[in-house]
PDB file of C-alpha atoms in Angstrom:
ATOM      1  CA  MET K 275       3.530  -0.380  55.622  1.00 50.00           C
ATOM      2  CA  SER K 276       5.506  -3.481  54.980  1.00 50.00           C
ATOM      3  CA  ILE K 277       7.463  -4.210  51.780  1.00 52.00           C
ATOM      4  CA  SER K 278       4.979  -6.942  50.814  1.00 49.00           C
ATOM      5  CA  GLY K 279       2.049  -4.520  51.245  1.00 48.00           C
ATOM      6  CA  PHE K 280       3.834  -1.942  48.997  1.00 42.00           C
ATOM      7  CA  SER K 281       4.467  -4.630  46.321  1.00 43.00           C
ATOM      8  CA  LYS K 282       0.797  -5.667  46.339  1.00 44.00           C
ATOM      9  CA  ARG K 283      -0.324  -2.042  45.919  1.00 43.00           C
ATOM     10  CA  ALA K 284       2.233  -1.361  43.167  1.00 41.00           C
ATOM     11  CA  GLY K 285       1.090  -4.536  41.391  1.00 43.00           C
ATOM     12  CA  SER K 286      -2.565  -3.418  41.687  1.00 39.00           C
ATOM     13  CA  LEU K 287      -1.764  -0.009  40.223  1.00 34.00           C
ATOM     14  CA  ALA K 288       0.093  -1.613  37.360  1.00 37.00           C
ATOM     15  CA  THR K 289      -2.888  -3.816  36.653  1.00 36.00           C
ATOM     16  CA  ILE K 290      -5.289  -0.897  36.723  1.00 34.00           C
ATOM     17  CA  PHE K 291      -3.040   1.238  34.480  1.00 32.00           C
ATOM     18  CA  GLY K 292      -2.600  -1.662  32.066  1.00 33.00           C
ATOM     19  CA  ALA K 293      -6.367  -2.174  31.886  1.00 31.00           C
ATOM     20  CA  ILE K 294      -7.134   1.478  30.920  1.00 30.00           C
ATOM     21  CA  TRP K 295      -4.098   2.251  28.752  1.00 30.00           C
ATOM     22  CA  VAL K 296      -4.854   2.097  25.004  1.00 31.00           C
ATOM     23  CA  PRO K 297      -1.960   2.542  22.556  1.00 31.00           C
ATOM     24  CA  SER K 298      -2.411   5.005  19.711  1.00 34.00           C
ATOM     25  CA  ALA K 299      -2.754   3.727  16.122  1.00 37.00           C
ATOM     26  CA  CYS K 300       0.508   5.435  15.183  1.00 40.00           C
ATOM     27  CA  GLY K 301       2.559   2.991  17.172  1.00 42.00           C
ATOM     28  CA  GLY K 302       1.080  -0.037  15.396  1.00 52.00           C
ATOM     29  CA  GLY K 303      -1.213  -0.854  12.609  1.00 72.00           C
ATOM     30  CA  VAL K 304      -0.440  -0.607   8.943  1.00 80.00           C
ATOM     31  CA  SER K 305       3.258  -0.463   7.984  1.00 87.00           C
ATOM     32  CA  GLY K 306       5.566  -1.485   5.166  1.00 91.00           C
ATOM     33  CA  GLU K 307       5.805  -1.216   1.435  1.00 93.00           C
ATOM     34  CA  PHE K 308       2.775  -1.781  -0.760  1.00 95.00           C
ATOM     35  CA  TYR K 309       2.610  -1.638  -4.544  1.00 93.00           C
ATOM     36  CA  ASN K 310       0.019  -1.074  -7.233  1.00 91.00           C
ATOM     37  CA  GLY K 311       0.488  -1.008 -10.966  1.00 88.00           C
ATOM     38  CA  ASP K 312       1.877   2.555 -10.866  1.00 89.00           C
ATOM     39  CA  GLY K 313       4.114   2.858  -7.877  1.00 91.00           C
ATOM     40  CA  ILE K 314       5.105   2.166  -4.264  1.00 92.00           C
ATOM     41  CA  LEU K 315       3.271   3.230  -1.070  1.00 92.00           C
ATOM     42  CA  ASN K 316       5.617   3.279   1.942  1.00 93.00           C
ATOM     43  CA  ILE K 317       4.140   3.521   5.379  1.00 93.00           C
ATOM     44  CA  ASP K 318       6.626   4.022   8.191  1.00 94.00           C
ATOM     45  CA  GLY K 319       5.107   4.911  11.546  1.00 92.00           C
ATOM     46  CA  ASP K 320       2.719   7.761  10.789  1.00 92.00           C
ATOM     47  CA  SER K 321       4.598   8.834   7.640  1.00 94.00           C
ATOM     48  CA  VAL K 322       3.153   7.886   4.231  1.00 92.00           C
ATOM     49  CA  THR K 323       4.857   8.315   0.866  1.00 92.00           C
ATOM     50  CA  PHE K 324       3.629   7.288  -2.610  1.00 91.00           C
ATOM     51  CA  THR K 325       6.317   7.236  -5.310  1.00 90.00           C
ATOM     52  CA  ASP K 326       5.648   6.654  -9.047  1.00 89.00           C
ATOM     53  CA  PHE K 327       7.460   4.034 -11.027  1.00 91.00           C
ATOM     54  CA  ALA K 328       9.241   5.178 -14.203  1.00 89.00           C
ATOM     55  CA  CYS K 329      10.851   3.451 -17.136  1.00 88.00           C
ATOM     56  CA  SER K 330      14.624   3.908 -16.824  1.00 79.00           C
ATOM     57  CA  ASP K 331      16.807   4.965 -19.729  1.00 77.00           C
ATOM     58  CA  GLY K 332      18.435   1.932 -21.362  1.00 70.00           C
ATOM     59  CA  ASP K 333      17.626  -0.447 -18.547  1.00 69.00           C
ATOM     60  CA  GLU K 334      15.050  -3.189 -18.847  1.00 74.00           C
ATOM     61  CA  LEU K 335      13.966  -2.730 -15.207  1.00 82.00           C
ATOM     62  CA  ALA K 336      11.859   0.265 -14.165  1.00 89.00           C
ATOM     63  CA  GLU K 337      12.935   2.442 -11.242  1.00 89.00           C
ATOM     64  CA  LEU K 338      11.372   4.613  -8.583  1.00 88.00           C
ATOM     65  CA  ASP K 339      10.839   8.221  -9.661  1.00 88.00           C
ATOM     66  CA  SER K 340      11.536  10.206  -6.511  1.00 84.00           C
ATOM     67  CA  GLU K 341      10.694  13.485  -8.371  1.00 83.00           C
ATOM     68  CA  HIS K 342       7.081  12.330  -8.618  1.00 84.00           C
ATOM     69  CA  GLN K 343       5.711  11.490  -5.177  1.00 86.00           C
ATOM     70  CA  PHE K 344       3.106  12.395  -2.576  1.00 86.00           C
ATOM     71  CA  LYS K 345       3.804  12.634   1.150  1.00 90.00           C
ATOM     72  CA  GLY K 346       1.402  12.611   4.034  1.00 91.00           C
ATOM     73  CA  GLU K 347       0.687  11.370   7.553  1.00 92.00           C
ATOM     74  CA  LEU K 348      -1.699   8.958   9.151  1.00 92.00           C
ATOM     75  CA  THR K 349      -4.262  10.526  11.521  1.00 91.00           C
ATOM     76  CA  ASP K 350      -3.831   9.659  15.222  1.00 90.00           C
ATOM     77  CA  ASP K 351      -6.437   6.912  14.881  1.00 88.00           C
ATOM     78  CA  GLY K 352      -4.788   5.534  11.769  1.00 86.00           C
ATOM     79  CA  ALA K 353      -8.026   5.734   9.748  1.00 89.00           C
ATOM     80  CA  GLN K 354      -7.033   8.339   7.209  1.00 89.00           C
ATOM     81  CA  VAL K 355      -4.056   9.675   5.355  1.00 90.00           C
ATOM     82  CA  MET K 356      -3.713  13.469   5.438  1.00 89.00           C
ATOM     83  CA  TRP K 357      -1.693  14.327   2.307  1.00 87.00           C
ATOM     84  CA  ASP K 358       0.648  17.302   2.415  1.00 82.00           C
ATOM     85  CA  ALA K 359      -0.689  19.906  -0.053  1.00 68.00           C
ATOM     86  CA  GLU K 360       2.746  21.214  -0.993  1.00 67.00           C
ATOM     87  CA  ASN K 361       5.327  19.725  -3.302  1.00 56.00           C
ATOM     88  CA  GLN K 362       3.069  16.949  -4.574  1.00 62.00           C
ATOM     89  CA  SER K 363       3.786  15.674  -8.003  1.00 61.00           C
ATOM     90  CA  ALA K 364       2.861  12.183  -9.264  1.00 61.00           C
ATOM     91  CA  TYR K 365       1.940  11.161 -12.801  1.00 62.00           C
ATOM     92  CA  SER K 366      -0.297   8.268 -11.994  1.00 66.00           C
ATOM     93  CA  TRP K 367      -2.470   9.371  -9.088  1.00 69.00           C
ATOM     94  CA  THR K 368      -3.811  12.523  -7.536  1.00 72.00           C
ATOM     95  CA  PRO K 369      -5.168  11.728  -4.035  1.00 76.00           C
ATOM     96  CA  GLU K 370      -7.757  13.767  -2.173  1.00 78.00           C
ATOM     97  CA  PRO K 371      -6.397  15.893   0.740  1.00 79.00           C
ATOM     98  CA  ALA K 372      -7.732  13.344   3.230  1.00 83.00           C
ATOM     99  CA  GLU K 373      -8.487   9.761   2.293  1.00 86.00           C
ATOM    100  CA  PRO K 374      -9.560   6.743   4.320  1.00 91.00           C
ATOM    101  CA  ILE K 375      -7.074   3.879   4.630  1.00 90.00           C
ATOM    102  CA  VAL K 376      -8.376   0.301   4.984  1.00 91.00           C
ATOM    103  CA  GLU K 377      -6.177  -2.724   5.674  1.00 92.00           C
ATOM    104  CA  SER K 378      -7.308  -6.214   4.658  1.00 93.00           C
ATOM    105  CA  SER K 379      -7.683  -8.757   7.437  1.00 92.00           C
ATOM    106  CA  SER K 380      -4.575 -10.560   6.189  1.00 92.00           C
ATOM    107  CA  GLY K 381      -2.522  -7.325   6.201  1.00 89.00           C
ATOM    108  CA  GLU K 382      -1.345  -8.071   2.660  1.00 94.00           C
ATOM    109  CA  GLN K 383      -3.495  -5.345   0.968  1.00 95.00           C
ATOM    110  CA  ILE K 384      -4.525  -1.865   1.779  1.00 93.00           C
ATOM    111  CA  THR K 385      -6.899   0.577   0.067  1.00 93.00           C
ATOM    112  CA  ILE K 386      -6.527   4.335   0.131  1.00 90.00           C
ATOM    113  CA  GLY K 387      -9.359   6.146  -1.529  1.00 86.00           C
ATOM    114  CA  ASP K 388      -9.931   4.221  -4.745  1.00 86.00           C
ATOM    115  CA  GLN K 389      -6.371   2.849  -4.950  1.00 89.00           C
ATOM    116  CA  GLN K 390      -5.514  -0.750  -3.937  1.00 94.00           C
ATOM    117  CA  PHE K 391      -1.996  -1.696  -2.909  1.00 95.00           C
ATOM    118  CA  THR K 392      -0.472  -5.146  -2.275  1.00 95.00           C
ATOM    119  CA  LYS K 393       2.604  -6.138  -0.268  1.00 94.00           C
ATOM    120  CA  MET K 394       5.183  -7.666  -2.581  1.00 89.00           C
ATOM    121  CA  ASP K 395       8.902  -7.718  -3.258  1.00 86.00           C
ATOM    122  CA  GLU K 396      10.142  -4.443  -4.771  1.00 86.00           C
ATOM    123  CA  GLU K 397      12.003  -6.129  -7.583  1.00 87.00           C
ATOM    124  CA  GLU K 398       8.879  -8.192  -8.507  1.00 88.00           C
ATOM    125  CA  ALA K 399       6.805  -5.016  -8.588  1.00 90.00           C
ATOM    126  CA  LEU K 400       9.346  -3.184 -10.743  1.00 89.00           C
ATOM    127  CA  LYS K 401       9.535  -6.201 -13.147  1.00 89.00           C
ATOM    128  CA  GLN K 402       5.795  -6.261 -13.421  1.00 88.00           C
ATOM    129  CA  TYR K 403       5.651  -2.530 -14.228  1.00 89.00           C
ATOM    130  CA  SER K 404       8.534  -2.898 -16.718  1.00 89.00           C
ATOM    131  CA  ALA K 405       6.759  -5.661 -18.600  1.00 87.00           C
ATOM    132  CA  ASP K 406       3.490  -3.723 -18.752  1.00 87.00           C
ATOM    133  CA  GLU K 407       4.733  -0.181 -19.348  1.00 86.00           C
ATOM    134  CA  CYS K 408       8.358   0.006 -20.593  1.00 85.00           C
TER     135      CYS K 408
END
């Protein structure tokens, strides 16, 4: 077999492999920090964490309350969050063990169960919470 014949076959195999390979949802899809009126939802790869906001002592700006959070993982297809049943403590929200996650077409909002979250600057979200709750 000549070198050019090998190159053509290798190129054909690469084309076939590329045509049938489908990446998993964990490698792409929803990611980033999203906020609702009560806290932050952080999605990093397949790891999901919701952390409550709390009014800070003496400060005008609220803070993240890391003692009150939920942790979970996205399913392989990225369609649901499977929340860890242990060490879950949040004041504002008690999610179901498995909840669907839906991303808006713009990618600026996501919904998990009955909670809607929006991408925004963390300081803006904390200011908003402070004005409403603290």
